[in-house]
Amino acid sequence: MKEAMFYTPGRGDRVHCHLCAHHCVIDPGGRGKCRVRENRFGVLYSLVYNKAVAVSVDPIEKKPLYHFLPGSRAFSIATMGCNFVCRFCQNCAISQPEETIYGTDMPADEVVDQALRQGCQAITYTYTEPTIYFEYAYDIAILARRAGLANVFVSNGFIAEEPLRVIAPFLNAANIDLKSCNDDFYRKVVGGRLRPVQDAIRSYHAHGIFLEITTLLLPGENDSDEELRSIAAFIVSVNPLIPWHVSRFYPRHQMQDTPVTPAATLERAVRIGREEGLAFVYAGNLPATDLESTFCPHCRHRLIHREGYAIKAMDLDGNRCPACATEIPLVLGLPPG
């Protein structure tokens, strides 16, 4: 255990957690909505510090990040817990624990050493929600930066402003799930609220963190033309150059009866995103198409040819299209230090 950051004591040994937008008030002996931050006699503790429950080396494209260090390897790590309760969660066994918290002891310096030994260029905090293991991620991120590694959050965006401000100097990139632009969807399907996620997306961007957005398309839930236009329009309002990934749903958790997202829905979402003004829209989990490749938004020259998570070819002049010299928002390497 480690004493948590971002909380204040209250009356009767209650504590008020300020880590995420839930702002939980936790009674003695209780836990927050994330299930992994516990009040013990008026002191809030993280129950998952140094407890890695999932560790893997992935292509950075799997996060998905298509414009940040394309073709590189990412050391991916997670602990148990999440501040959402998504009915469609594919990692619910570790993201929504009942009582028992488990994981393999892996201190921050060991995480960084393993990432370096396995030839990774980045550490990605993923699979569950990195916000809720903030103390662990923060300590890793500091060491990773010193070692020349990038830090990447794959997040639901429900973080509060102060924690984001604290970790922002060490975060290079993030992929944030914008699950809907309907607050009712957030409240009923994922157990959150829309506005804090939108605020966090704006804040990530304002802090200079390289940003990509993902929306998992659930048939009959968030895939109407109106909904897709709302999501795309919001992203455009932040920056039309932010890549948007529309991803295919497969039945999971409490939504086993919901069908797989039709290919036509993903293709329609890509078209709508472009119509709304987004320069880069990608369809995930849709093989045998060019909707995972990167094209110049000006002349449509193919810049990065992808098949699944694999890059088959890159045709770039630095950060520019070799055919028309349009500048492309890509991070191809990290600055020293």
PDB file of C-alpha atoms in Angstrom, residues 1-4 36-38 44-50 132-136:
ATOM      1  CA  MET A   1       0.000   0.000   0.000  1.00  0.00           C
ATOM      2  CA  LYS A   2       0.979   3.609  -0.497  1.00  0.00           C
ATOM      3  CA  GLU A   3      -0.691   6.734   0.808  1.00  0.00           C
ATOM      4  CA  ALA A   4      -2.725   8.229  -1.984  1.00  0.00           C
ATOM      5  CA  VAL A  36      -8.720   0.269  -5.201  1.00  0.00           C
ATOM      6  CA  ARG A  37      -8.414   3.368  -3.006  1.00  0.00           C
ATOM      7  CA  GLU A  38      -9.299   2.683   0.609  1.00  0.00           C
ATOM      8  CA  LEU A  44      -6.485   7.220   1.916  1.00  0.00           C
ATOM      9  CA  TYR A  45      -4.322   4.459   0.469  1.00  0.00           C
ATOM     10  CA  SER A  46      -3.749   3.063  -2.999  1.00  0.00           C
ATOM     11  CA  LEU A  47      -4.145  -0.714  -2.796  1.00  0.00           C
ATOM     12  CA  VAL A  48      -2.489  -1.326  -6.187  1.00  0.00           C
ATOM     13  CA  TYR A  49       0.823   0.486  -5.861  1.00  0.00           C
ATOM     14  CA  ASN A  50       3.568  -1.699  -7.442  1.00  0.00           C
ATOM     15  CA  ILE A 132      -6.776   5.066 -10.586  1.00  0.00           C
ATOM     16  CA  TYR A 133      -3.203   3.811 -10.192  1.00  0.00           C
ATOM     17  CA  PHE A 134      -1.879   7.345 -10.489  1.00  0.00           C
ATOM     18  CA  GLU A 135       0.823   7.072  -7.806  1.00  0.00           C
ATOM     19  CA  TYR A 136       2.348   4.004  -9.488  1.00  0.00           C
TER      20      TYR A 136
END
